[in-house]
Short mmCIF file of C-alpha atoms and ligand atoms in Angstrom, two decimals:
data_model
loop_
_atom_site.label_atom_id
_atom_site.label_comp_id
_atom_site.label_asym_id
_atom_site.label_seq_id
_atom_site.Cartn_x
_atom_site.Cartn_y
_atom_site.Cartn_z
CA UNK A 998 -7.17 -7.58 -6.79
CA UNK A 999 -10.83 -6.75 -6.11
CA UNK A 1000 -11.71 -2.80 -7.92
CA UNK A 1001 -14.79 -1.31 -6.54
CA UNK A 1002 -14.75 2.38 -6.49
CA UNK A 1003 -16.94 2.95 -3.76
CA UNK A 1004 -15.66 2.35 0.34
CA UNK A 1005 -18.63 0.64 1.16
CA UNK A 1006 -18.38 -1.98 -2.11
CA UNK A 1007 -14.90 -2.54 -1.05
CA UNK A 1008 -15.78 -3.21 2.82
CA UNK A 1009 -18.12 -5.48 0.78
CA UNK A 1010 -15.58 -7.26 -1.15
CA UNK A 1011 -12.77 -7.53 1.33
CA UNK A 1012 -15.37 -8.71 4.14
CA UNK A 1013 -15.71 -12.26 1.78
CA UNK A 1014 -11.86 -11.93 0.34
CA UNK A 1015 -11.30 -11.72 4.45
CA UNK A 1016 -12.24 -15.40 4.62
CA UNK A 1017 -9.66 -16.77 1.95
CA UNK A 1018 -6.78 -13.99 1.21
CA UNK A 1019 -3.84 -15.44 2.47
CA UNK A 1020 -4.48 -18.84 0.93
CA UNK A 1021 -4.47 -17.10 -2.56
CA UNK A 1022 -1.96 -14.15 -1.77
CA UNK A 1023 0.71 -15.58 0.92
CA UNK A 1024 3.05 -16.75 -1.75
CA UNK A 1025 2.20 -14.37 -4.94
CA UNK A 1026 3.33 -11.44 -3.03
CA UNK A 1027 5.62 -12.24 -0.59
CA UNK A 1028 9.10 -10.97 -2.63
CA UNK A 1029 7.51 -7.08 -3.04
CA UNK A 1030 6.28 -6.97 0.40
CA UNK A 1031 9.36 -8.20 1.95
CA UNK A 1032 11.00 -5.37 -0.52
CA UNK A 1033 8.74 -3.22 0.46
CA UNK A 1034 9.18 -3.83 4.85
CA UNK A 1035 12.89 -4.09 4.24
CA UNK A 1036 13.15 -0.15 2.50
CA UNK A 1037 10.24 0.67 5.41
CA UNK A 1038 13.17 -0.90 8.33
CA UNK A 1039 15.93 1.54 7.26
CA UNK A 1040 13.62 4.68 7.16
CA UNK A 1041 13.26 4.83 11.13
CA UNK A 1042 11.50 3.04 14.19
CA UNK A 1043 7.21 4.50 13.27
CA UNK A 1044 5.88 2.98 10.42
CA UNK A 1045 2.41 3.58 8.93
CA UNK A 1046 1.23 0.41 6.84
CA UNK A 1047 -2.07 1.69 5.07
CA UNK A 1048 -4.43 -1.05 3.53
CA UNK A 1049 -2.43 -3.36 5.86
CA UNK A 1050 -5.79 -5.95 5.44
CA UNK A 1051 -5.14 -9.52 6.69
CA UNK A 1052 -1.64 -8.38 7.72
CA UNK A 1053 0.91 -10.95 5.49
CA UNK A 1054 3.11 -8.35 5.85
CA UNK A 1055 3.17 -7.86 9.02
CA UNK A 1056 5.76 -10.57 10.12
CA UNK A 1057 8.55 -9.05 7.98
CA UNK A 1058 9.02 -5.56 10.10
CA UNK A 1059 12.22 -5.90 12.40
CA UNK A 1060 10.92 -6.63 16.05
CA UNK A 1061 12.89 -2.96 17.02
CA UNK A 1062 10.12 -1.36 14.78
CA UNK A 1063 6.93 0.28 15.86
CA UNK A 1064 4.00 -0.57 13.48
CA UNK A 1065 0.41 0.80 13.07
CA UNK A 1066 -1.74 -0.76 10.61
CA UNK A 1067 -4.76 1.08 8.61
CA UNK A 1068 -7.67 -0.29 6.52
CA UNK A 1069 -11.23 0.30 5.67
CA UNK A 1070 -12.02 -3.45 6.47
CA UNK A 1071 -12.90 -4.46 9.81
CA UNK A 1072 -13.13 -8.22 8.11
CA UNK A 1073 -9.64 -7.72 7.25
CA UNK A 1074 -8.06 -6.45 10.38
CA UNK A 1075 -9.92 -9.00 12.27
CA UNK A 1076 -7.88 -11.57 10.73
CA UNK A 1077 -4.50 -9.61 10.56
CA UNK A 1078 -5.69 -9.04 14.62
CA UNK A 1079 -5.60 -13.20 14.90
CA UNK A 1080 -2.55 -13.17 13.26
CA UNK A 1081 -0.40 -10.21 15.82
CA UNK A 1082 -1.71 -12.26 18.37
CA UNK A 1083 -0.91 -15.91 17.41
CA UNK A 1084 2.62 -14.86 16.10
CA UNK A 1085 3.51 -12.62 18.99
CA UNK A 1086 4.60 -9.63 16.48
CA UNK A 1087 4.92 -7.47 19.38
CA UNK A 1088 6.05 -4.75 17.11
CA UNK A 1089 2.48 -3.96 16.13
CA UNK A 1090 1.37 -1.31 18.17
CA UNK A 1091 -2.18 -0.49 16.84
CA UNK A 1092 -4.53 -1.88 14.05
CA UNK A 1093 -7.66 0.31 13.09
CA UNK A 1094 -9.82 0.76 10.35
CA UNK A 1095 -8.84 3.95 8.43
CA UNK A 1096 -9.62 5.37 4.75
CA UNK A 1097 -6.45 6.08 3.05
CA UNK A 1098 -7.88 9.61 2.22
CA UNK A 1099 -9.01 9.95 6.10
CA UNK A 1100 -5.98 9.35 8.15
CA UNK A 1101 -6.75 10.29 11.76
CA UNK A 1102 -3.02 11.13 12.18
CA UNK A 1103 -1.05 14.39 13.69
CA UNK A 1104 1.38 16.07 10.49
CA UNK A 1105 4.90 14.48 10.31
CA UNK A 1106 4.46 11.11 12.71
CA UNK A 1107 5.62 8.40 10.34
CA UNK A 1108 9.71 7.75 9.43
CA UNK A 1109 7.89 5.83 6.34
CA UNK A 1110 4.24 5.14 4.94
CA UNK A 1111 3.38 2.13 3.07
CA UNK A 1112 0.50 0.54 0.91
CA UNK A 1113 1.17 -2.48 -0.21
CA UNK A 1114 -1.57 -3.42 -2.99
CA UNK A 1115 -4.11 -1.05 -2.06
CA UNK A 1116 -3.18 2.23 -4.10
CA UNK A 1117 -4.92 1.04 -7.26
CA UNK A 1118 -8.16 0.48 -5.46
CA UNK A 1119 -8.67 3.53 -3.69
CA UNK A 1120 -10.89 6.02 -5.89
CA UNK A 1121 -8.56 8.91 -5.50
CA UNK A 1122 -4.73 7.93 -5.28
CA UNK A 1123 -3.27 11.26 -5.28
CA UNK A 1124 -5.92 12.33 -2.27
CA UNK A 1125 -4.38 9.48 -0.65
CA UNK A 1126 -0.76 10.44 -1.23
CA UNK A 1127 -1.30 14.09 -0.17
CA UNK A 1128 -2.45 12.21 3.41
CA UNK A 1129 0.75 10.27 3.42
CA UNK A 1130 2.48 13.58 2.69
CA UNK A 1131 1.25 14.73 5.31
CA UNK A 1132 1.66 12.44 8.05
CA UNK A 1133 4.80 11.39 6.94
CA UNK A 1134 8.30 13.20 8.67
CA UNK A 1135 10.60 15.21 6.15
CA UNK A 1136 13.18 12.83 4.97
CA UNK A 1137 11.24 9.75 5.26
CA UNK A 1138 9.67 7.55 2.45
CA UNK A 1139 6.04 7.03 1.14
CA UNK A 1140 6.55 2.86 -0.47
CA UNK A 1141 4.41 1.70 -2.30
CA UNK A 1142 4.11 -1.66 -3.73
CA UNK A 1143 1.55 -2.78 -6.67
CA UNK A 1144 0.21 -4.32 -9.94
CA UNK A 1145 2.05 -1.28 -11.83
CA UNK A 1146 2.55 -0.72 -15.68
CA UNK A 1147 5.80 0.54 -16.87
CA UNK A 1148 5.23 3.73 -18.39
CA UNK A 1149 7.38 2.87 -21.47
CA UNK A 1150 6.58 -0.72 -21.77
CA UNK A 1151 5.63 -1.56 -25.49
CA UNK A 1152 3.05 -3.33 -23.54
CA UNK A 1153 1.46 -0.55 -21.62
CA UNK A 1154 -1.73 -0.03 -24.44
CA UNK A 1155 -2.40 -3.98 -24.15
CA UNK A 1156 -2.71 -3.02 -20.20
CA UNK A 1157 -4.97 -0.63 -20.89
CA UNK A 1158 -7.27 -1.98 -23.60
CA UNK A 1159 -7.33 -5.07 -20.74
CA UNK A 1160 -8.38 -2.58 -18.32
CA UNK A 1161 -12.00 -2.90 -18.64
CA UNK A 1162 -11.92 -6.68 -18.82
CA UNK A 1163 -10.13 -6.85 -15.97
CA UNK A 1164 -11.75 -4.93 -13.94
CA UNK A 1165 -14.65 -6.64 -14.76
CA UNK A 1166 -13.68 -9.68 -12.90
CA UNK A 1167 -12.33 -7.89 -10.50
CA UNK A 1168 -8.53 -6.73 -11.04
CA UNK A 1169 -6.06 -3.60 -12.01
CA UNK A 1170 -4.18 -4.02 -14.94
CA UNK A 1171 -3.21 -0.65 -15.62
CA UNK A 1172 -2.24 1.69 -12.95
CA UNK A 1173 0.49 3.16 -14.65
CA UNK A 1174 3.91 4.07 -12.39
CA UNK A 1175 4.07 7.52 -13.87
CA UNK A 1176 0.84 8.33 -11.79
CA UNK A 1177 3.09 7.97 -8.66
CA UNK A 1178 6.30 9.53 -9.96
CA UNK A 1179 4.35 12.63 -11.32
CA UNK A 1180 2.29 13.59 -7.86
CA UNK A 1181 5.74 12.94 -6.57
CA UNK A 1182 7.14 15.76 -8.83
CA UNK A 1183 4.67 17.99 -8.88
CA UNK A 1184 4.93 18.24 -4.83
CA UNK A 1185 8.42 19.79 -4.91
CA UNK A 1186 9.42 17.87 -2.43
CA UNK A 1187 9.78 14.18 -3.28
CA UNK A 1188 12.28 12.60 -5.10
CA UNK A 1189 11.56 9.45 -6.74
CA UNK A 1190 14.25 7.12 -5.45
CA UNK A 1191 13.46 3.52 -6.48
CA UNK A 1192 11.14 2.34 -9.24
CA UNK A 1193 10.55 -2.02 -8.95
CA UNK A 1194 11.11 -4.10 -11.81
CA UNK A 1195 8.69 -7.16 -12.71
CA UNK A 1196 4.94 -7.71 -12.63
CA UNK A 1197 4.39 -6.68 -8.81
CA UNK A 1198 6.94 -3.06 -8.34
CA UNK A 1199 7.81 -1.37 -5.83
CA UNK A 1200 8.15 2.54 -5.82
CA UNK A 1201 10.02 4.54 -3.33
CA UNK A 1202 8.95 8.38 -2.80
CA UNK A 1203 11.26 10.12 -0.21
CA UNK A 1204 10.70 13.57 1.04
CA UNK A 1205 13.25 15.62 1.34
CA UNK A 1206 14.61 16.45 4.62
CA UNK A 1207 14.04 19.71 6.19
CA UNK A 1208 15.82 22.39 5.67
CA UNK A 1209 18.27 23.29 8.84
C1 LIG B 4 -5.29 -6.43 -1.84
S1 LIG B 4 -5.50 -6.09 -0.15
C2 LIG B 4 -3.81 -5.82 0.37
C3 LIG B 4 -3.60 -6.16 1.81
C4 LIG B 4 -2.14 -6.08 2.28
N1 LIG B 4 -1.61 -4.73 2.14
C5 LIG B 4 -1.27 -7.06 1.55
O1 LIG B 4 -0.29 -6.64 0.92
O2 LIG B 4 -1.55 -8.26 1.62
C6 LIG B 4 -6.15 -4.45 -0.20
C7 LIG B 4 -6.54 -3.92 1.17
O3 LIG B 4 -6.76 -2.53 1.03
C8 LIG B 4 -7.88 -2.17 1.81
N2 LIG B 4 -8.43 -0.91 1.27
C9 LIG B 4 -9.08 -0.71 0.10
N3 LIG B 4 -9.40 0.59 -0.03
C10 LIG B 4 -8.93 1.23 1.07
C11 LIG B 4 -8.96 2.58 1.52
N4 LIG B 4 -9.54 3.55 0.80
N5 LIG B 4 -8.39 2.87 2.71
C12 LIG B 4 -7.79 1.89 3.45
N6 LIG B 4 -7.74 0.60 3.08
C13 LIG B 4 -8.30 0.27 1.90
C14 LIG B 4 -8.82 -3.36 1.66
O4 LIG B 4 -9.78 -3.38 2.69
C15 LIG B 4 -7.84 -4.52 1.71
O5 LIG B 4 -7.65 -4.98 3.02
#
């Protein structure tokens, strides 16, 4: 995946990715993502999809789902706009371009909140989880699928001496799962409920439910 820590690099970046994305990414994704939709399905019927860019996952929601996409590319959207229309995936209700730190959002609108391959690019994660918090309803789930390292993988320090290389030419290699779990704990009130196995995870965060 593209790394530039500034928005306006990554508008930047994604506005040339725009062009070829799902030519390189259609396949190499697909089993998280459909993971990912699938856990966003049972959650409820108002789904949040942030970094939603060209919109490959968009095809996976159940049609009885209500879908907003977010992302800082116009580029991006533009394409995943082609694609809502040309597919009839009249369960999108809204595509607009968004930071993931920025949500223009009321508190508690979302059964579930995903970002599918973005978290590792956005400068300030846990700024963007505290945003999903917040949008998100009590008892439904922040998913987020990624490039993540196993925090006890013997191979985690080979990740992260790779780091710099990779980012170099433009990829994560060492966005470490604990980074999730731990702003999960250190809210109180998420419970980390599914941690992915493989190279591409999937992580479940669910907020607990309200109490009566
Ligand atoms: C690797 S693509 C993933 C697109 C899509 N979620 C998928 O799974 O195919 C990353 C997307 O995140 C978007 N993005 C990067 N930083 C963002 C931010 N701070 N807020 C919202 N979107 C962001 C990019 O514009 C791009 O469309």
């Amino acid at each position: 995946m593209p790394v530039t820590y500034d928005l306006e690099g990554q508008k930047r970046v994604y506005a040339t990715w725009a062009k070829f994305y799902d030519k390189v990414y259609l396949r190499l994704l697909a089993r998280a993502q459909r993971e990912a939709v699938t856990a966003a399905c049972a959650c409820g019927p108002d789904i949040l999809e942030i970094g939603v860019g060209t919109g490959l996952t968009l095809a996976y929601f159940t049609p009885d789902r209500r879908v907003l996409g977010a992302d800082l590319s116009l580029d991006m959207l533009k394409v995943a706009n082609r694609k809502v229309a040309s597919q009839g995936l009249k369960h999108v209700k809204g595509l607009m371009v968004m930071d993931a730190c920025r949500l223009g959002f009321g508190d508690e609108r979302f059964d579930a909140v995903t970002a599918q391959f973005v978290i590792t690019l956005v400068p300030n994660p846990e700024q963007a989880l505290d945003e999903m918090d917040r949008v998100l309803k009590p008892g439904g789930e922040i998913i987020i699928s990624s490039r993540l390292v196993d925090d006890s993988a013997l191979t985690a320090p080979l990740w992260t001496a790779l780091a710099p290389i990779a980012k170099a030419i433009g990829w994560s290699t060492d966005f470490k799962v604990r980074r999730l779990t731990d702003w999960a704990a250190r809210t109180g009130r998420y419970d980390t409920v599914h941690v992915g196995k493989g190279y591409f995870k999937v992580v479940r965060l669910r907020k607990r439910p309200a109490k009566a």
